Tab-separated table of C-alpha atoms in Angstrom:
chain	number	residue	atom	x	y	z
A	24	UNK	CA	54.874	15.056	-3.426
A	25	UNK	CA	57.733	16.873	-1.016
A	26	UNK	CA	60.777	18.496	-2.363
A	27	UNK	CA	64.092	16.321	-2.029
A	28	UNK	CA	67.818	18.091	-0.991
A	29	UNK	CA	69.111	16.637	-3.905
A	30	UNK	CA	66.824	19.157	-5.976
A	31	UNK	CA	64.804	16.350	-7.258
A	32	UNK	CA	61.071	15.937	-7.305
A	33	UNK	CA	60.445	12.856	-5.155
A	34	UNK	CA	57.822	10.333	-3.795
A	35	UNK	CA	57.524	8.923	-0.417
A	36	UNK	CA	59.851	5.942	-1.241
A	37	UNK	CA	62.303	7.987	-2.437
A	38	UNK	CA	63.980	9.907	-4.879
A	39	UNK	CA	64.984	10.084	-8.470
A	40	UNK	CA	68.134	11.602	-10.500
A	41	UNK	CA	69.668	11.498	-13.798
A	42	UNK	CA	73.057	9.843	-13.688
A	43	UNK	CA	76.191	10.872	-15.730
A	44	UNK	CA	78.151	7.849	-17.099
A	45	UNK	CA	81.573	7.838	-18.574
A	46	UNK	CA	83.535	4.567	-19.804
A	47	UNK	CA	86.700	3.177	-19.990
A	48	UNK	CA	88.476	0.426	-22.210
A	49	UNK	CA	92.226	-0.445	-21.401
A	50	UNK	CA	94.577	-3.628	-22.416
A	51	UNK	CA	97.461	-3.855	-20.119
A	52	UNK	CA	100.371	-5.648	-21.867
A	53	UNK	CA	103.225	-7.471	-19.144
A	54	UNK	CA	106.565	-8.567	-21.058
A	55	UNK	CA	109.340	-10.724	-19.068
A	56	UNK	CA	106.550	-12.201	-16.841
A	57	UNK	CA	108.501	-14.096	-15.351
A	58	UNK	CA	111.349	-11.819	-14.173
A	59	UNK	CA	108.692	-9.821	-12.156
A	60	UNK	CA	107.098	-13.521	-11.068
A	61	UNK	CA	110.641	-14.496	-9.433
A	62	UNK	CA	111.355	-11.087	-8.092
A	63	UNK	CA	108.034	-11.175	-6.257
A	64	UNK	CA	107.431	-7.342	-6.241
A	65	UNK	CA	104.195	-5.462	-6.737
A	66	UNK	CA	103.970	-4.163	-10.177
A	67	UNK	CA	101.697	-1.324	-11.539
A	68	UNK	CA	100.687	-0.111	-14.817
A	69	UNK	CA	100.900	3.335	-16.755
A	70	UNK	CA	98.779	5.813	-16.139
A	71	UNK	CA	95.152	5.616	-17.687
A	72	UNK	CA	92.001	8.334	-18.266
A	73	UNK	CA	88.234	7.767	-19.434
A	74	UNK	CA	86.697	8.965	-22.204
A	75	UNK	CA	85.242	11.996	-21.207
A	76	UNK	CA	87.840	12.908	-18.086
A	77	UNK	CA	91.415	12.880	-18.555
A	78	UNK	CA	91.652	14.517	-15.017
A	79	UNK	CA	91.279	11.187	-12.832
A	80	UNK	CA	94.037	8.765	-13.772
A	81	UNK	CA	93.660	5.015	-12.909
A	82	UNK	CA	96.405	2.284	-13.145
A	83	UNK	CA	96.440	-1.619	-12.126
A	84	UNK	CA	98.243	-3.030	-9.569
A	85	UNK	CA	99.351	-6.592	-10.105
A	86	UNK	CA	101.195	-8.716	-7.474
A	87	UNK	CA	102.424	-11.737	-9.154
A	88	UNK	CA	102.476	-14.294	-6.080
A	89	UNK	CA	99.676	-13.565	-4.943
A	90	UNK	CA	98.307	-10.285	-2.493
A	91	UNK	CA	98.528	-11.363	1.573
A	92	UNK	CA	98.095	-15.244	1.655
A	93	UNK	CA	96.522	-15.545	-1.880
A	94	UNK	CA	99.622	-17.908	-2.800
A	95	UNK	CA	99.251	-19.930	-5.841
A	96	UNK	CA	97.140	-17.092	-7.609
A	97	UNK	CA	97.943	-13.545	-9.115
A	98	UNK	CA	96.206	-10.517	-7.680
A	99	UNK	CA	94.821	-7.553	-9.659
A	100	UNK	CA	93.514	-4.073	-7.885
A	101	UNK	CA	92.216	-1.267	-9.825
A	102	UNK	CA	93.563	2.367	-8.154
A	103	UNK	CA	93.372	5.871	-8.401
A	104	UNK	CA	96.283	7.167	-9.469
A	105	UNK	CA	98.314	9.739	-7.362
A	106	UNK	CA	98.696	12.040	-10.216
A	107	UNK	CA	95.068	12.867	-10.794
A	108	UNK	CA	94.784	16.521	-10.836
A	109	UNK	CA	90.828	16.352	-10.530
A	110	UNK	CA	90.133	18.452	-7.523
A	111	UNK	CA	86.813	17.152	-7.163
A	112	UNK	CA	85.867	15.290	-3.395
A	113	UNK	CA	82.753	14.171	-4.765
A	114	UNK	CA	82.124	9.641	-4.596
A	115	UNK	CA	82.242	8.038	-8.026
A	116	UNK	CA	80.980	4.834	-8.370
A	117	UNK	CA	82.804	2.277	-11.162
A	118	UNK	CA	81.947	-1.133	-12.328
A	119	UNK	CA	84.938	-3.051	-13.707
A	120	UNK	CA	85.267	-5.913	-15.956
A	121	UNK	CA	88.707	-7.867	-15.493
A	122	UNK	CA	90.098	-10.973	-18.021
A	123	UNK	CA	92.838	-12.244	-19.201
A	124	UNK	CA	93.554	-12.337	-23.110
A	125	UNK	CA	94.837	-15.711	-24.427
A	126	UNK	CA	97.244	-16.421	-26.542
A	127	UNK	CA	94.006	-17.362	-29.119
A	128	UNK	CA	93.131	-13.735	-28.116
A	129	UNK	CA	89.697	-14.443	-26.368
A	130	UNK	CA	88.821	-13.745	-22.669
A	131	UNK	CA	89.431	-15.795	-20.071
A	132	UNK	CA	88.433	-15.139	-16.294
A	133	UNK	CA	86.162	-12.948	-16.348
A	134	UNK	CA	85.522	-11.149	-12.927
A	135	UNK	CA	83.109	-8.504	-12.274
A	136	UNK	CA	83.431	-6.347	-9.314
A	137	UNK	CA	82.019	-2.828	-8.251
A	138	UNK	CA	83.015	-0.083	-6.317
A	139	UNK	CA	82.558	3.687	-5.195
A	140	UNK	CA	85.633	5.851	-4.831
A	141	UNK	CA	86.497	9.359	-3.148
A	142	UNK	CA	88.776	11.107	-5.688
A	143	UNK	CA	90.737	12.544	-3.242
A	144	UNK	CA	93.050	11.168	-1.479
A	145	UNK	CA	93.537	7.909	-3.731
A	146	UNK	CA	94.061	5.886	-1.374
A	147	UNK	CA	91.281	2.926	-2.146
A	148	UNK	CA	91.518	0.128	-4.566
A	149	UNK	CA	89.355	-2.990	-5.579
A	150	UNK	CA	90.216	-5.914	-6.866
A	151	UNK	CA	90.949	-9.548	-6.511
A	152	UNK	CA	93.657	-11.555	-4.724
A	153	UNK	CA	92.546	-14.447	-6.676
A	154	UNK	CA	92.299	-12.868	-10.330
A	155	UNK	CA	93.963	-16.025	-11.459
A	156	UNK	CA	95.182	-19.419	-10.098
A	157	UNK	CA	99.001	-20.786	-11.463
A	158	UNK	CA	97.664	-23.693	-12.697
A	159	UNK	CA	97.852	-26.162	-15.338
A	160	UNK	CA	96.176	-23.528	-17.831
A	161	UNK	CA	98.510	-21.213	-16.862
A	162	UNK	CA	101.616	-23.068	-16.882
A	163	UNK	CA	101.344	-24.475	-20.285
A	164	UNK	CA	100.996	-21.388	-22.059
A	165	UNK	CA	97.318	-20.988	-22.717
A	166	UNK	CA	97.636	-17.527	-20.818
A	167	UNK	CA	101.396	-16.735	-21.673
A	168	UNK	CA	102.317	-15.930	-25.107
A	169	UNK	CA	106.738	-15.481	-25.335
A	170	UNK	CA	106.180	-14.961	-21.397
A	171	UNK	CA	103.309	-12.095	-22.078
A	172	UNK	CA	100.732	-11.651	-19.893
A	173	UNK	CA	97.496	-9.538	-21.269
A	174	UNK	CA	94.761	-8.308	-19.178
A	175	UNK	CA	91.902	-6.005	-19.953
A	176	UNK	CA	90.030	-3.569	-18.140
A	177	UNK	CA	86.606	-2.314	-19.334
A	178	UNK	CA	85.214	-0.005	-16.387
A	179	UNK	CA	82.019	2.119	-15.872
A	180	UNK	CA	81.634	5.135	-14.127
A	181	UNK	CA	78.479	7.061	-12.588
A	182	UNK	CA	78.860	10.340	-10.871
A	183	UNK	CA	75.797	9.173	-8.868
A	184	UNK	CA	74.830	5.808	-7.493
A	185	UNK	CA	71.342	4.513	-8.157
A	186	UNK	CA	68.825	5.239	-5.528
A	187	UNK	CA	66.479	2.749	-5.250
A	188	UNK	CA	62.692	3.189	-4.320
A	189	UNK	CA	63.151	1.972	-0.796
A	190	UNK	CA	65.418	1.023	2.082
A	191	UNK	CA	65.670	-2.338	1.861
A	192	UNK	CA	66.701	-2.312	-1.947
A	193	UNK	CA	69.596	0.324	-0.768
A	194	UNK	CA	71.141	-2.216	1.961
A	195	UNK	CA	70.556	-5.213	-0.457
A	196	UNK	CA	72.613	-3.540	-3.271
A	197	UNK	CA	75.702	-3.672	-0.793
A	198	UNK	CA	75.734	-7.401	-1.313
A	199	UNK	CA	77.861	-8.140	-4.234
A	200	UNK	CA	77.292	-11.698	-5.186
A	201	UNK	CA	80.418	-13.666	-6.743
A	202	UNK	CA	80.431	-14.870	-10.126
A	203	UNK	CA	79.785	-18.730	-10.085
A	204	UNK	CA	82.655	-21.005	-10.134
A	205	UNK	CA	81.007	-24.506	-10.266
A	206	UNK	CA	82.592	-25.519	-13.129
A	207	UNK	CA	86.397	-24.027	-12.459
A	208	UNK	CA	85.984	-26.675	-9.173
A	209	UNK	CA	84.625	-29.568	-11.236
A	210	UNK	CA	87.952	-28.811	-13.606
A	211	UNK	CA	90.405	-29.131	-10.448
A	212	UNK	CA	89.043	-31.818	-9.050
A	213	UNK	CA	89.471	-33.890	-11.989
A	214	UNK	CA	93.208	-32.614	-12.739
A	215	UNK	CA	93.608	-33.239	-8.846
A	216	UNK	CA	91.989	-37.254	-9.224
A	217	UNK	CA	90.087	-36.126	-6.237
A	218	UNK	CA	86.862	-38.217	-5.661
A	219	UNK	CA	86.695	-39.844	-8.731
A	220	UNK	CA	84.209	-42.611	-8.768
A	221	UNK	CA	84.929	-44.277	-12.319
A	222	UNK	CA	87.873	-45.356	-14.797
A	223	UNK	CA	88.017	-44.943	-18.225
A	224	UNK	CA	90.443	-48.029	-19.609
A	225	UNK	CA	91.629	-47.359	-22.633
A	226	UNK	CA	95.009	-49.460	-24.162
A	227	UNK	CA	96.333	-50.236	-20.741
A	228	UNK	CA	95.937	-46.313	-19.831
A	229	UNK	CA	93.481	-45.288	-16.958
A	230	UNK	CA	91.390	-42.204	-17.146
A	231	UNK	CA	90.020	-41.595	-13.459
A	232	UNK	CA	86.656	-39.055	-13.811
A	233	UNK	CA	83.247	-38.649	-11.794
A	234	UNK	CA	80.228	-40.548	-13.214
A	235	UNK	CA	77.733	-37.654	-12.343
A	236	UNK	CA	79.956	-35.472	-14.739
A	237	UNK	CA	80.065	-38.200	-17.752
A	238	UNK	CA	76.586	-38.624	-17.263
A	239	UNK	CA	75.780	-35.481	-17.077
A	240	UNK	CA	77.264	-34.315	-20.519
A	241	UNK	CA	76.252	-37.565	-21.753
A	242	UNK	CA	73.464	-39.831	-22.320
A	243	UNK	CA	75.099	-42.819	-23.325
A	244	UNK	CA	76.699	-42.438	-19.998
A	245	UNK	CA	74.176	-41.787	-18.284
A	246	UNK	CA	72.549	-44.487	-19.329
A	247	UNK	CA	75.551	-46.516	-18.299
A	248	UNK	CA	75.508	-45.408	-14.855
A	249	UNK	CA	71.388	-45.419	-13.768
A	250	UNK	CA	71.345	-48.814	-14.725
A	251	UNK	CA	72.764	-51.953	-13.156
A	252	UNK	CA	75.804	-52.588	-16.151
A	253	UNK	CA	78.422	-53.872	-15.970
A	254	UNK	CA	80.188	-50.892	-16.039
A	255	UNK	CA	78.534	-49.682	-13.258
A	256	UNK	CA	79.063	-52.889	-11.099
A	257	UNK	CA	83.123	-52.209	-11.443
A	258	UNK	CA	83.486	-48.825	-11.786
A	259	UNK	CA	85.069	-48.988	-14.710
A	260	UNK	CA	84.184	-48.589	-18.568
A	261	UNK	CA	86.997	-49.732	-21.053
A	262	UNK	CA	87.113	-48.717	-24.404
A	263	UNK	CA	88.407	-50.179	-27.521
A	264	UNK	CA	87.637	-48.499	-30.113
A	265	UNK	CA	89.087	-45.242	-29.563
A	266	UNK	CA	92.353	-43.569	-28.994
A	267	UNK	CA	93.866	-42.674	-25.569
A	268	UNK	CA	94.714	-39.511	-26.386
A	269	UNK	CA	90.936	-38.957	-28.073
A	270	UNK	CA	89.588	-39.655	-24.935
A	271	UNK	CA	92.043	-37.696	-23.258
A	272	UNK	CA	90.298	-35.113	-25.496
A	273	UNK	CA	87.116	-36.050	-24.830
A	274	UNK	CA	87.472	-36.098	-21.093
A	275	UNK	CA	89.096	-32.428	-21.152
A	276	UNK	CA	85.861	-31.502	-23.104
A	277	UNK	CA	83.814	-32.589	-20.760
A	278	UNK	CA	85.261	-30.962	-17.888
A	279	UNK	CA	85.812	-27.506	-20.197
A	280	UNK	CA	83.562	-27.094	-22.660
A	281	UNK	CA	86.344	-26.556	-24.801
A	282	UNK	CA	89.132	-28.773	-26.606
A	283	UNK	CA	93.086	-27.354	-27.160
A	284	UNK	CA	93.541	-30.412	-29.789
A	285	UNK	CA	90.493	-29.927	-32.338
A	286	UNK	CA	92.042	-28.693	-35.291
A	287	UNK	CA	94.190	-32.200	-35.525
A	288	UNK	CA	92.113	-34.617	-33.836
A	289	UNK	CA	88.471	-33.376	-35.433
A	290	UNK	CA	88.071	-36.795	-37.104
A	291	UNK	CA	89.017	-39.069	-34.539
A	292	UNK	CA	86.783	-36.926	-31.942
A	293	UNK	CA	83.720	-36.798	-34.250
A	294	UNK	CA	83.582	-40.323	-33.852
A	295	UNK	CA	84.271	-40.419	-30.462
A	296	UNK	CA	81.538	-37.779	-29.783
A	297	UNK	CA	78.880	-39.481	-31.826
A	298	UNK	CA	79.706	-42.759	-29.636
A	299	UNK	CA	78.922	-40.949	-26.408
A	300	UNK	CA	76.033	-38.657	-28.196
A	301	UNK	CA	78.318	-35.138	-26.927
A	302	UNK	CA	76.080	-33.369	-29.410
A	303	UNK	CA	77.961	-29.669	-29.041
A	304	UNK	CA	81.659	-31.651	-29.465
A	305	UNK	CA	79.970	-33.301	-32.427
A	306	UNK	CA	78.986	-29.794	-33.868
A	307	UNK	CA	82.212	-28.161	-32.921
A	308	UNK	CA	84.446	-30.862	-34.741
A	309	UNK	CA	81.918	-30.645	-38.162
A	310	UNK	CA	82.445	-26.980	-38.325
A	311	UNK	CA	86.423	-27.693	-37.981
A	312	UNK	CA	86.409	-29.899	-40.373
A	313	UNK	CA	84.033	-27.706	-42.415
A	314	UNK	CA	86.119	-24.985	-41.912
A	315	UNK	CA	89.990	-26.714	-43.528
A	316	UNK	CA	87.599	-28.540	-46.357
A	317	UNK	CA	90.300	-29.105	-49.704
A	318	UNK	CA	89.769	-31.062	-52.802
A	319	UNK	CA	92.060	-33.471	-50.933
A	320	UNK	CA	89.997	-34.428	-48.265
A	321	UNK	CA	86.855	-33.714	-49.422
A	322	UNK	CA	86.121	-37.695	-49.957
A	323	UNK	CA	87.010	-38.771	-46.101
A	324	UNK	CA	85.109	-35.695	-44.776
A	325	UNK	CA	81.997	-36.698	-46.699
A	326	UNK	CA	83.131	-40.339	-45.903
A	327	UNK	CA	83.063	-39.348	-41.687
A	328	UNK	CA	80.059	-37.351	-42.399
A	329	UNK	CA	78.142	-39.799	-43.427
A	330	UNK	CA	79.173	-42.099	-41.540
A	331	UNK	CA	78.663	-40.160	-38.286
A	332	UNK	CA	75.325	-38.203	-39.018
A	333	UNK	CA	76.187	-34.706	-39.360
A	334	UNK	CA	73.925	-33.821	-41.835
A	335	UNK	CA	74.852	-30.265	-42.384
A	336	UNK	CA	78.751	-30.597	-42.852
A	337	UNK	CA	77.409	-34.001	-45.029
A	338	UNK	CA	75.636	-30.825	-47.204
A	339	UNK	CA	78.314	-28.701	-47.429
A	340	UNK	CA	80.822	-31.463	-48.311
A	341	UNK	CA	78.559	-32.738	-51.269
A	342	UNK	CA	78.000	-29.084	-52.893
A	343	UNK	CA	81.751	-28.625	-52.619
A	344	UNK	CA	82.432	-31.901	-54.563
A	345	UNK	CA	79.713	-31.055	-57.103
A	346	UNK	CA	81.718	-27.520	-57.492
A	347	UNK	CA	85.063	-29.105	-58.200
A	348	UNK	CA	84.091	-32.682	-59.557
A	349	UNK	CA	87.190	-33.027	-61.888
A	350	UNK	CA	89.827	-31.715	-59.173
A	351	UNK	CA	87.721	-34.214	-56.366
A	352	UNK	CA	87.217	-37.439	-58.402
A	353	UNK	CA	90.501	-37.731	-59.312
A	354	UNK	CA	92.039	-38.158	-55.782
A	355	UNK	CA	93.046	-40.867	-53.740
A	356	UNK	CA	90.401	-39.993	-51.154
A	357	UNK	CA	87.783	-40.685	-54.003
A	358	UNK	CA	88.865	-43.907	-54.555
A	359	UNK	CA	88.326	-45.417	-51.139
A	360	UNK	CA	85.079	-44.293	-51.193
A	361	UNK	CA	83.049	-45.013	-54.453
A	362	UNK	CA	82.284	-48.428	-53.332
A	363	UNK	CA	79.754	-46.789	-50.915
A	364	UNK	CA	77.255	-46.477	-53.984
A	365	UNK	CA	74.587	-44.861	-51.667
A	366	UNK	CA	76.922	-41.953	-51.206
A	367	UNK	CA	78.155	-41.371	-54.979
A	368	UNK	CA	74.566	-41.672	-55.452
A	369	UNK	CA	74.065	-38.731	-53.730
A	370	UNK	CA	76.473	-36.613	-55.034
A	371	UNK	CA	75.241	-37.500	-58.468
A	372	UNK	CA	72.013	-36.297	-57.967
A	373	UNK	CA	73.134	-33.188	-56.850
A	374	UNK	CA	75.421	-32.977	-59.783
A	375	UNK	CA	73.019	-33.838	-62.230
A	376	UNK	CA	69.946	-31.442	-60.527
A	377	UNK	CA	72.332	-28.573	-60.739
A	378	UNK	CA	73.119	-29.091	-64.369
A	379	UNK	CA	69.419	-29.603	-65.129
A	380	UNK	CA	69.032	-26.376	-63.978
């Protein structure tokens, strides 16, 4: 072993030494969003510290029309603040977190980026002039709550950047490789119709889509579409059975993962999602329906339950009946289902095991 500069003790592929890290967490809120979007100007946020150093001061820069030719999007740069009194020269290296806060509250856009710094003179930034695109999402208010825009910040910092045990790992850690965006293109090409391949007919309204995403998601689908159907033949699947705007829904969950509607269209989607086997949209609109159970629905939630093979919301539903039998038996919902003597059967024999006991 040789001595190293940098005081360590070191091999022949290099050296070793302990890093310092120190954190920061910060929630920028934008009111009037868009005053600053039609003014156009470069706005930047108070003043903000780390934990353990309230020396270096960072702030945000957001351009709200986008940085350079990034039109369409809003930009977001992280930067040392000119009133850092640190009088350090030393590098500091930061990872940073960026998203967007919904009006739900959760995360959106995640971007991960990192960075190393001179503290003096702040004069460097890093960022994105694509943080987020002023789309369809954005434009209907997912993002904006009363024309607020929140973004977070959760950042990292090392006074020393890792040294790894040979050259080649050192260049290759200069590579930053982008966060994958498959799915965000999937999404705009089907709000764009672009390349769609199949129509979804459903009471005179046309759905266009992409089979290899249906099929994809989908079995039944898929099934459609690797064999010679009929379907397949024309390009075109119509549907009968279930709502427009269900498979409007649908469609959006397919392309998302997610569904803005779910909370008043659980019902109609369960059934919808057990005719095209979309297991996780199956599971999603059980626990919904789980989740606002009364004694005044109980009956048609057990009734959809059963009918659609969700066995664990079927469970749940049949436990809270046998808790409030009285309050349950004597509603309307009840009625229009105690012809179906296999179910009542069922909830009897819960009822009766639990008195039993």
């Amino acid at each position: 072993m040789s001595s190293c500069l940098c005081g360590s003790v070191c091999k022949s592929s290099g050296c070793k030494t302990e890093i310092h890290y120190d954190e920061a967490s910060y929630i920028w809120t934008i009111t009037d969003f868009d005053f600053h979007e039609a003014k156009g100007e470069r706005i930047s946020s108070p003043d903000f510290t780390s934990i353990k150093n309230d020396q270096i001061k960072w702030n945000l820069l957001l351009y709200p029309n986008g940085y350079s030719r990034a039109a369409g999007y809003i930009s977001l740069f992280l930067c040392l603040s000119e009133h850092s009194t640190s009088e350090k020269s030393e590098k500091i290296y930061v990872k940073m977190t960026y998203s967007v806060l919904t009006t739900a509250g959760e995360e959106y856009k995640k971007i991960f980026l990192a960075k190393e710094f001179h503290h003096f003179p702040p004069n460097n930034a890093c960022g994105t002039s694509q943080f987020i695109k002023k789309d369809a999402t954005f434009k209907n208010n997912m993002l904006l709550l009363k024309n607020v825009l929140r973004i977070r910040c959760e950042l990292k910092f090392s006074d020393m950047k890792d040294i790894a045990e040979n050259s080649h790992q050192r260049a290759g850690s200069c590579i930053r490789v982008p966060e994958c965006d498959l799915s965000e293109h999937f999404v705009s090409m089907f709000e764009k119709q672009e390349l769609t391949d199949v129509v979804l007919s459903v009471n005179g309204k046309d759905f266009s889509a992409h089979k290899v995403v249906l099929a994809a998601h989908s079995p039944v689908f898929h099934a459609m579409f690797k064999h010679n159907t009929k379907e397949n033949q024309l390009n075109r699947v119509d549907i009968e059975d279930v709502d427009e705007q269900v498979v409007g829904e649908m469609l959006k969950y397919i392309y998302t993962g997610k569904c803005a509607n779910l909370e008043t269209l659980a019902g109609e989607l369960l059934a919808a999602a057990d005719k095209y086997d979309l297991y996780r949209l199956k599971t999603m609109c059980g626990k919904t329906l789980l989740d606002g159970l009364s004694i005044e629905n109980a009956a048609s939630v057990l009734a959809l339950a059963d009918m659609h093979g969700v066995k664990e919301l079927k469970t749940e539903v049949i436990k809270f009946i046998v808790s409030k039998p009285t309050e349950v038996l004597a509603t309307e919902g009840w009625k229009s289902i105690r012809s179906n003597f296999e179910l009542v059967d069922e909830v009897l024999c819960l009822a009766l095991a639990r008195r039993s006991d």
